[in-house]
Amino acid sequence: MTLSYRPGDSLAHRLDPRTKLAFQVAFAVAAFAHTNPRGLLALSLVPLGALRASGVSVRKSLREYRFVFPFLMAGPVVAAVTLGPPWVRVDAGVETAMASYRVVLVLLVSAAYLRTTPVRDSRAAIQHLVPGKVGRLLGTGVGFVFRFLPVLQADLRRIREASAARLGDERGLVARMRLVGIAGLSRALSRADRFALGLRARCFAWNPTLPRLSFSRGDLPVLAASLALLGWAFV
Amino acid sequence: MSTDTASVELVGEETVENVARAALFAALTGAFAYVSFPNPLSPAPVSLQVLGVFLAGILLGPVWGGLSMGLYLLTGAVGAPVFSGGSAGGAVVHGGLRIRNPAERSLVRLVGAMVVGTGVIYAFGVVGMSLVLDMTLEEAFFAGAVAFIPAEAFKIAAAVGIVRSDQIAAQ
């Protein structure tokens, strides 16, 4: 996961996470409301600006999301092909292609968020939005998932390498899945136990001190832009 | 958020363990999304993501399995690259279908619950894809689901093997 928070001093780094979340949502709504060539052309400028304001290169973010492209490209093809004459309906394909393109735009905007927002700020924003113990569980849990995702990915990679070194990759599909599943699961469970012990030792509490979130003057234009996008979406 | 100066309210022991497990299962599901095997039946490779959903449902139960998958979706929504495809949305509902003490339950129930879970996952995936990509339900089914469904049988078989293996039962 190379697309994670990097400390920095860019414009987007200084914004409040709630502002950035609001902007993301507003942009997604606008992209869904204006899925036509002109709307998409105008909206294409937004991710470019957002990525520029957060110091991320477009190419790098696209590479990070490469696993969604097969789905996005299969969509237009399947939509265009019909059983029976005229066999290929270009207009349906074009429509779905535009829908695929808007997904890419939304993903690019969220790449800008990811790069510029520390996980604990996301956590604080979630706890602001969802009150009570549920919000606290979700907020802390998301932080834990972010923390452990790369660790478990490395675990699974090591398991598969070890299995391949012992010719495990010549076994049947179910046997291989079982092997990776059992080893991965038992590592995850033992990590969970140690992690729970560590949390208790460090007084894991319902009311920890979170980073102070505050709106600054820089948030105003972005909030205004979010409102404008929302307004445009509903016109 | 202001600093809490009132006394610290510790999270109970059992809850801590369950939260840790829920988070680890969500992370495991995300990590499984990156593990892919070549599929003998179709050109689309098999990722293990759904296996993570099965295991969370079976081993954690409806409440914590549901929370775990909620965390998984939320983490994805906040932006972590944890989804391998569009078929992630049904996870939360599946958590409700779990079976306690999997080793003691009959094979039929275990497999039945997972088949229903798969149906739910794909239903959400197909509806989601048709909404997001402006396709009809049938088109979305052919584009996003058909190539993956045969592989689910392998995952169900693997999940049964995993849940019943001695190594996991010992923990």
Short mmCIF file of C-alpha atoms in Angstrom, two decimals:
data_model
loop_
_atom_site.label_atom_id
_atom_site.label_comp_id
_atom_site.label_asym_id
_atom_site.label_seq_id
_atom_site.Cartn_x
_atom_site.Cartn_y
_atom_site.Cartn_z
CA MET A 1 0.00 0.00 0.00
CA THR A 2 2.11 2.87 -1.23
CA LEU A 3 -0.83 5.26 -1.40
CA SER A 4 -0.88 6.15 2.27
CA TYR A 5 -0.35 9.29 4.33
CA ARG A 6 2.88 11.18 3.82
CA PRO A 7 3.63 14.17 6.01
CA GLY A 8 3.83 17.35 4.04
CA ASP A 9 3.05 21.00 3.86
CA SER A 10 0.79 21.11 0.82
CA LEU A 11 -2.48 22.99 0.67
CA ALA A 12 -4.49 19.77 1.13
CA HIS A 13 -2.42 18.75 4.15
CA ARG A 14 -3.55 21.85 6.01
CA LEU A 15 -7.27 21.26 5.46
CA ASP A 16 -9.58 19.81 8.09
CA PRO A 17 -10.35 16.12 7.36
CA ARG A 18 -14.10 16.84 7.57
CA THR A 19 -13.73 19.41 4.81
CA LYS A 20 -11.91 16.90 2.66
CA LEU A 21 -14.54 14.21 3.28
CA ALA A 22 -17.32 16.66 2.44
CA PHE A 23 -15.54 17.61 -0.76
CA GLN A 24 -15.12 13.97 -1.75
CA VAL A 25 -18.81 13.27 -1.24
CA ALA A 26 -19.88 16.41 -3.09
CA PHE A 27 -17.59 15.54 -5.99
CA ALA A 28 -18.95 11.99 -6.21
CA VAL A 29 -22.55 13.28 -6.21
CA ALA A 30 -21.73 15.81 -8.93
CA ALA A 31 -19.95 13.16 -11.01
CA PHE A 32 -22.97 10.88 -10.80
CA ALA A 33 -25.38 13.69 -11.64
CA HIS A 34 -23.48 14.99 -14.67
CA THR A 35 -22.33 11.90 -16.51
CA ASN A 36 -22.26 13.47 -19.97
CA PRO A 37 -19.27 14.51 -22.11
CA ARG A 38 -19.37 18.16 -21.10
CA GLY A 39 -19.93 17.48 -17.42
CA LEU A 40 -17.15 14.92 -17.28
CA LEU A 41 -14.77 17.19 -19.14
CA ALA A 42 -15.39 19.93 -16.59
CA LEU A 43 -15.16 17.49 -13.69
CA SER A 44 -11.86 16.08 -14.96
CA LEU A 45 -10.19 19.30 -13.91
CA VAL A 46 -11.16 18.74 -10.26
CA PRO A 47 -9.04 15.62 -9.55
CA LEU A 48 -6.11 17.22 -11.35
CA GLY A 49 -6.41 20.23 -9.08
CA ALA A 50 -6.92 18.08 -5.98
CA LEU A 51 -3.90 15.90 -6.74
CA ARG A 52 -1.80 18.94 -7.49
CA ALA A 53 -2.86 20.58 -4.22
CA SER A 54 -1.78 17.45 -2.34
CA GLY A 55 1.47 16.82 -4.18
CA VAL A 56 0.60 13.42 -5.69
CA SER A 57 1.32 12.48 -9.28
CA VAL A 58 -1.61 11.37 -11.42
CA ARG A 59 0.29 8.46 -12.88
CA LYS A 60 1.26 7.10 -9.47
CA SER A 61 -2.34 7.18 -8.21
CA LEU A 62 -3.61 5.50 -11.36
CA ARG A 63 -1.07 2.73 -10.89
CA GLU A 64 -2.24 2.28 -7.31
CA TYR A 65 -5.80 1.63 -8.50
CA ARG A 66 -4.80 -0.64 -11.38
CA PHE A 67 -6.83 -3.58 -10.03
CA VAL A 68 -10.17 -1.88 -10.75
CA PHE A 69 -9.39 -1.22 -14.41
CA PRO A 70 -10.29 -4.69 -15.72
CA PHE A 71 -13.81 -4.22 -14.29
CA LEU A 72 -14.14 -0.68 -15.60
CA MET A 73 -13.02 -1.73 -19.06
CA ALA A 74 -15.14 -4.89 -19.20
CA GLY A 75 -18.27 -2.83 -18.43
CA PRO A 76 -18.52 -0.85 -21.70
CA VAL A 77 -17.71 -3.94 -23.80
CA VAL A 78 -20.44 -6.03 -22.17
CA ALA A 79 -22.92 -3.16 -22.32
CA ALA A 80 -22.29 -2.62 -26.03
CA VAL A 81 -22.56 -6.25 -27.11
CA THR A 82 -26.11 -7.51 -27.65
CA LEU A 83 -27.49 -10.90 -28.53
CA GLY A 84 -29.01 -10.53 -31.99
CA PRO A 85 -28.83 -7.67 -34.46
CA PRO A 86 -27.39 -5.12 -34.47
CA TRP A 87 -24.93 -7.05 -32.21
CA VAL A 88 -23.06 -3.94 -31.10
CA ARG A 89 -24.93 -0.97 -29.64
CA VAL A 90 -22.37 1.78 -29.58
CA ASP A 91 -24.47 4.26 -27.61
CA ALA A 92 -24.93 1.88 -24.67
CA GLY A 93 -21.20 1.19 -24.66
CA VAL A 94 -20.37 4.87 -24.69
CA GLU A 95 -22.75 5.53 -21.83
CA THR A 96 -21.14 2.84 -19.68
CA ALA A 97 -17.68 4.02 -20.70
CA MET A 98 -18.54 7.46 -19.34
CA ALA A 99 -19.78 5.84 -16.14
CA SER A 100 -16.48 3.97 -15.85
CA TYR A 101 -14.56 7.17 -16.41
CA ARG A 102 -16.37 8.97 -13.59
CA VAL A 103 -15.38 6.15 -11.21
CA VAL A 104 -11.74 6.83 -12.09
CA LEU A 105 -12.26 10.53 -11.33
CA VAL A 106 -13.78 9.74 -7.92
CA LEU A 107 -10.90 7.39 -7.12
CA LEU A 108 -8.34 10.05 -7.99
CA VAL A 109 -9.96 12.53 -5.61
CA SER A 110 -9.88 9.93 -2.84
CA ALA A 111 -6.19 9.32 -3.60
CA ALA A 112 -5.59 12.96 -2.76
CA TYR A 113 -7.43 12.48 0.55
CA LEU A 114 -5.45 9.36 1.43
CA ARG A 115 -2.08 10.93 0.79
CA THR A 116 -2.78 14.02 2.88
CA THR A 117 -4.81 12.76 5.84
CA PRO A 118 -3.23 10.89 8.77
CA VAL A 119 -5.26 7.91 9.91
CA ARG A 120 -5.86 9.37 13.35
CA ASP A 121 -7.44 12.44 11.75
CA SER A 122 -9.77 10.18 9.75
CA ARG A 123 -10.56 8.43 13.00
CA ALA A 124 -11.36 11.71 14.73
CA ALA A 125 -13.55 12.75 11.79
CA ILE A 126 -15.45 9.44 11.90
CA GLN A 127 -16.03 9.84 15.63
CA HIS A 128 -17.36 13.32 15.00
CA LEU A 129 -19.78 12.04 12.39
CA VAL A 130 -20.98 8.88 14.19
CA PRO A 131 -21.68 9.66 17.85
CA GLY A 132 -21.54 7.29 20.79
CA LYS A 133 -19.70 4.04 21.35
CA VAL A 134 -20.43 2.76 17.84
CA GLY A 135 -18.59 5.74 16.39
CA ARG A 136 -15.69 5.14 18.75
CA LEU A 137 -15.48 1.47 17.84
CA LEU A 138 -15.62 2.29 14.13
CA GLY A 139 -13.07 5.08 14.51
CA THR A 140 -10.54 3.00 16.42
CA GLY A 141 -11.24 -0.09 14.29
CA VAL A 142 -10.51 1.73 11.05
CA GLY A 143 -7.20 2.85 12.51
CA PHE A 144 -6.35 -0.75 13.44
CA VAL A 145 -7.26 -2.05 9.99
CA PHE A 146 -5.01 0.52 8.36
CA ARG A 147 -2.24 -0.50 10.74
CA PHE A 148 -2.53 -4.23 10.18
CA LEU A 149 -3.30 -4.40 6.46
CA PRO A 150 0.33 -4.16 5.32
CA VAL A 151 1.45 -6.48 8.13
CA LEU A 152 -0.97 -9.23 7.10
CA GLN A 153 -0.17 -8.68 3.42
CA ALA A 154 3.47 -9.35 4.25
CA ASP A 155 2.45 -12.42 6.29
CA LEU A 156 0.52 -13.86 3.36
CA ARG A 157 3.35 -13.09 0.95
CA ARG A 158 5.80 -14.97 3.15
CA ILE A 159 3.40 -17.91 3.48
CA ARG A 160 3.01 -18.16 -0.28
CA GLU A 161 6.74 -17.90 -0.88
CA ALA A 162 7.43 -20.62 1.65
CA SER A 163 4.73 -22.78 0.09
CA ALA A 164 6.10 -22.22 -3.42
CA ALA A 165 9.61 -23.12 -2.25
CA ARG A 166 8.23 -26.51 -1.19
CA LEU A 167 6.46 -26.99 -4.55
CA GLY A 168 3.16 -26.05 -2.91
CA ASP A 169 2.14 -24.22 -6.08
CA GLU A 170 1.84 -27.53 -7.91
CA ARG A 171 -1.02 -28.70 -5.70
CA GLY A 172 -4.71 -28.31 -6.46
CA LEU A 173 -6.52 -25.02 -6.12
CA VAL A 174 -8.53 -25.95 -3.02
CA ALA A 175 -5.46 -27.36 -1.27
CA ARG A 176 -3.52 -24.17 -1.97
CA MET A 177 -6.35 -21.95 -0.77
CA ARG A 178 -6.65 -24.04 2.37
CA LEU A 179 -2.94 -23.82 3.02
CA VAL A 180 -2.81 -20.05 2.65
CA GLY A 181 -6.09 -19.71 4.53
CA ILE A 182 -5.06 -21.80 7.54
CA ALA A 183 -1.62 -20.28 7.88
CA GLY A 184 -2.90 -16.75 7.30
CA LEU A 185 -5.79 -17.19 9.71
CA SER A 186 -3.69 -18.63 12.50
CA ARG A 187 -1.18 -15.79 12.16
CA ALA A 188 -4.01 -13.25 12.20
CA LEU A 189 -5.53 -14.87 15.30
CA SER A 190 -2.26 -14.93 17.20
CA ARG A 191 -1.59 -11.35 16.19
CA ALA A 192 -5.08 -10.43 17.43
CA ASP A 193 -4.39 -12.04 20.81
CA ARG A 194 -1.08 -10.24 21.24
CA PHE A 195 -2.65 -7.03 20.04
CA ALA A 196 -5.51 -7.32 22.55
CA LEU A 197 -3.00 -7.89 25.34
CA GLY A 198 -1.05 -4.84 24.20
CA LEU A 199 -4.20 -2.72 24.08
CA ARG A 200 -5.16 -3.72 27.62
CA ALA A 201 -1.65 -3.05 28.88
CA ARG A 202 -1.89 0.46 27.43
CA CYS A 203 -5.29 1.20 28.97
CA PHE A 204 -7.40 1.04 25.80
CA ALA A 205 -10.24 3.40 26.69
CA TRP A 206 -13.55 4.60 25.34
CA ASN A 207 -12.49 8.22 25.78
CA PRO A 208 -8.92 8.71 24.54
CA THR A 209 -7.59 12.13 23.63
CA LEU A 210 -7.86 12.66 19.91
CA PRO A 211 -6.13 15.26 17.77
CA ARG A 212 -8.03 18.53 17.89
CA LEU A 213 -9.88 19.16 14.65
CA SER A 214 -10.53 22.76 13.76
CA PHE A 215 -11.63 24.57 10.64
CA SER A 216 -9.28 27.25 9.43
CA ARG A 217 -9.59 29.98 6.84
CA GLY A 218 -8.22 27.64 4.17
CA ASP A 219 -11.21 25.35 4.59
CA LEU A 220 -13.69 28.00 3.49
CA PRO A 221 -13.02 27.93 -0.27
CA VAL A 222 -13.04 24.12 -0.28
CA LEU A 223 -16.32 23.99 1.66
CA ALA A 224 -17.74 26.58 -0.75
CA ALA A 225 -16.57 24.47 -3.68
CA SER A 226 -18.25 21.41 -2.14
CA LEU A 227 -21.50 23.34 -1.80
CA ALA A 228 -21.17 24.57 -5.38
CA LEU A 229 -20.62 21.01 -6.64
CA LEU A 230 -23.67 19.81 -4.68
CA GLY A 231 -25.75 22.70 -5.99
CA TRP A 232 -24.64 21.98 -9.54
CA ALA A 233 -25.51 18.30 -9.07
CA PHE A 234 -29.11 19.11 -8.19
CA VAL A 235 -29.71 21.77 -10.85
CA MET B 1 -12.44 17.36 19.61
CA SER B 2 -11.77 18.62 23.11
CA THR B 3 -9.53 16.82 25.54
CA ASP B 4 -11.42 14.53 27.87
CA THR B 5 -10.36 15.37 31.38
CA ALA B 6 -12.90 13.13 33.10
CA SER B 7 -11.75 9.76 34.43
CA VAL B 8 -10.64 7.19 31.88
CA GLU B 9 -13.36 4.72 30.93
CA LEU B 10 -11.54 1.48 30.12
CA VAL B 11 -12.91 -0.88 27.50
CA GLY B 12 -13.86 -4.26 28.97
CA GLU B 13 -11.53 -7.22 28.51
CA GLU B 14 -13.85 -9.23 26.32
CA THR B 15 -14.66 -6.25 24.13
CA VAL B 16 -10.97 -5.48 23.65
CA GLU B 17 -10.38 -9.02 22.41
CA ASN B 18 -13.34 -8.89 20.08
CA VAL B 19 -12.40 -5.48 18.70
CA ALA B 20 -8.86 -6.71 18.05
CA ARG B 21 -10.18 -9.79 16.29
CA ALA B 22 -12.73 -7.84 14.26
CA ALA B 23 -10.03 -5.43 13.09
CA LEU B 24 -7.63 -8.25 12.26
CA PHE B 25 -10.29 -10.11 10.28
CA ALA B 26 -11.13 -6.95 8.35
CA ALA B 27 -7.43 -6.48 7.59
CA LEU B 28 -7.12 -10.16 6.67
CA THR B 29 -10.02 -9.84 4.22
CA GLY B 30 -8.31 -6.82 2.71
CA ALA B 31 -5.02 -8.71 2.48
CA PHE B 32 -6.78 -11.75 1.00
CA ALA B 33 -8.06 -9.51 -1.81
CA TYR B 34 -4.48 -9.34 -3.04
CA VAL B 35 -3.91 -13.10 -2.99
CA SER B 36 -4.90 -14.49 -6.35
CA PHE B 37 -4.61 -17.92 -7.88
CA PRO B 38 -5.03 -18.88 -11.54
CA ASN B 39 -8.50 -20.32 -12.02
CA PRO B 40 -8.76 -23.66 -13.82
CA LEU B 41 -12.31 -22.92 -15.00
CA SER B 42 -12.21 -19.32 -16.21
CA PRO B 43 -9.64 -16.74 -17.25
CA ALA B 44 -10.41 -14.46 -14.29
CA PRO B 45 -8.04 -15.24 -11.41
CA VAL B 46 -9.47 -16.26 -8.03
CA SER B 47 -8.87 -13.88 -5.15
CA LEU B 48 -9.43 -14.99 -1.59
CA GLN B 49 -11.38 -11.89 -0.48
CA VAL B 50 -14.68 -13.75 -0.14
CA LEU B 51 -12.91 -16.40 1.93
CA GLY B 52 -12.14 -13.66 4.45
CA VAL B 53 -15.84 -12.79 4.58
CA PHE B 54 -16.75 -16.46 5.13
CA LEU B 55 -14.22 -16.89 7.91
CA ALA B 56 -15.25 -13.67 9.65
CA GLY B 57 -18.88 -14.75 9.57
CA ILE B 58 -18.19 -18.27 10.77
CA LEU B 59 -15.61 -17.56 13.44
CA LEU B 60 -16.68 -14.20 14.85
CA GLY B 61 -20.45 -14.41 14.87
CA PRO B 62 -23.18 -12.03 13.73
CA VAL B 63 -22.25 -9.07 15.91
CA TRP B 64 -18.48 -9.01 15.72
CA GLY B 65 -18.36 -10.54 12.24
CA GLY B 66 -20.77 -7.83 11.13
CA LEU B 67 -18.66 -5.14 12.81
CA SER B 68 -15.56 -6.61 11.21
CA MET B 69 -17.04 -6.40 7.73
CA GLY B 70 -18.40 -2.92 8.53
CA LEU B 71 -14.84 -1.90 9.36
CA TYR B 72 -13.65 -3.48 6.14
CA LEU B 73 -16.15 -1.48 4.06
CA LEU B 74 -15.52 1.72 6.01
CA THR B 75 -11.76 1.39 5.59
CA GLY B 76 -12.34 0.93 1.89
CA ALA B 77 -14.66 3.93 1.84
CA VAL B 78 -12.08 6.11 3.60
CA GLY B 79 -9.74 5.05 0.85
CA ALA B 80 -7.55 2.07 1.72
CA PRO B 81 -7.16 -0.17 -1.32
CA VAL B 82 -8.84 -3.22 0.21
CA PHE B 83 -11.32 -4.21 -2.50
CA SER B 84 -10.32 -6.35 -5.44
CA GLY B 85 -13.56 -5.88 -7.31
CA GLY B 86 -17.01 -4.40 -7.11
CA SER B 87 -18.48 -7.31 -5.19
CA ALA B 88 -17.71 -6.20 -1.66
CA GLY B 89 -20.99 -4.69 -0.55
CA GLY B 90 -22.85 -7.68 0.81
CA ALA B 91 -20.39 -8.54 3.49
CA VAL B 92 -22.24 -6.98 6.41
CA VAL B 93 -25.43 -8.90 5.81
CA HIS B 94 -23.57 -12.14 5.55
CA GLY B 95 -22.25 -11.68 9.07
CA GLY B 96 -25.78 -12.27 10.31
CA LEU B 97 -25.85 -15.75 8.87
CA ARG B 98 -23.16 -17.20 10.98
CA ILE B 99 -23.04 -20.39 12.86
CA ARG B 100 -21.57 -20.75 16.30
CA ASN B 101 -18.93 -23.37 17.13
CA PRO B 102 -18.39 -24.30 13.51
CA ALA B 103 -16.70 -27.61 14.27
CA GLU B 104 -19.89 -28.91 15.87
CA ARG B 105 -22.27 -27.85 13.13
CA SER B 106 -23.26 -30.07 10.28
CA LEU B 107 -21.55 -29.73 6.95
CA VAL B 108 -24.88 -28.98 5.29
CA ARG B 109 -25.51 -25.97 7.49
CA LEU B 110 -21.98 -24.66 7.09
CA VAL B 111 -22.07 -24.93 3.32
CA GLY B 112 -25.68 -23.69 3.15
CA ALA B 113 -24.83 -20.56 5.10
CA MET B 114 -21.89 -19.85 2.83
CA VAL B 115 -23.94 -20.39 -0.34
CA VAL B 116 -26.56 -17.93 0.92
CA GLY B 117 -23.76 -15.54 1.87
CA THR B 118 -22.27 -15.81 -1.62
CA GLY B 119 -25.67 -15.06 -3.13
CA VAL B 120 -25.99 -11.96 -0.95
CA ILE B 121 -22.47 -10.77 -1.78
CA TYR B 122 -23.05 -11.13 -5.51
CA ALA B 123 -26.51 -9.57 -5.37
CA PHE B 124 -25.03 -6.46 -3.77
CA GLY B 125 -22.08 -6.52 -6.15
CA VAL B 126 -24.27 -6.78 -9.26
CA VAL B 127 -26.77 -4.13 -8.13
CA GLY B 128 -23.93 -1.84 -7.10
CA MET B 129 -22.14 -2.31 -10.40
CA SER B 130 -25.29 -1.69 -12.42
CA LEU B 131 -25.91 1.55 -10.52
CA VAL B 132 -22.35 2.80 -10.67
CA LEU B 133 -21.69 1.86 -14.29
CA ASP B 134 -25.18 2.58 -15.70
CA MET B 135 -25.75 -0.97 -16.88
CA THR B 136 -28.79 -3.20 -16.75
CA LEU B 137 -28.73 -5.92 -14.06
CA GLU B 138 -28.10 -8.63 -16.66
CA GLU B 139 -25.17 -6.78 -18.18
CA ALA B 140 -23.66 -6.18 -14.75
CA PHE B 141 -24.09 -9.86 -13.94
CA PHE B 142 -22.22 -10.91 -17.07
CA ALA B 143 -19.50 -8.28 -16.69
CA GLY B 144 -18.84 -8.58 -12.99
CA ALA B 145 -20.09 -11.86 -11.61
CA VAL B 146 -20.35 -14.73 -14.06
CA ALA B 147 -16.62 -15.26 -14.40
CA PHE B 148 -16.17 -15.42 -10.62
CA ILE B 149 -19.05 -17.59 -9.44
CA PRO B 150 -17.55 -21.03 -10.23
CA ALA B 151 -14.54 -20.16 -8.11
CA GLU B 152 -16.79 -19.59 -5.09
CA ALA B 153 -17.29 -23.34 -4.84
CA PHE B 154 -13.54 -23.75 -4.35
CA LYS B 155 -13.56 -21.08 -1.65
CA ILE B 156 -16.44 -22.74 0.18
CA ALA B 157 -14.55 -26.05 0.08
CA ALA B 158 -11.41 -24.33 1.34
CA ALA B 159 -13.34 -22.53 4.09
CA VAL B 160 -14.82 -25.81 5.36
CA GLY B 161 -11.34 -27.31 5.41
CA ILE B 162 -9.92 -24.32 7.26
CA VAL B 163 -12.67 -24.11 9.86
CA ARG B 164 -12.42 -27.82 10.59
CA SER B 165 -8.65 -28.04 10.63
CA ASP B 166 -7.05 -28.97 13.93
CA GLN B 167 -4.72 -26.01 13.86
CA ILE B 168 -7.57 -23.50 13.95
CA ALA B 169 -9.70 -25.56 16.33
CA ALA B 170 -6.83 -25.50 18.85
CA GLN B 171 -7.02 -21.71 18.99
#
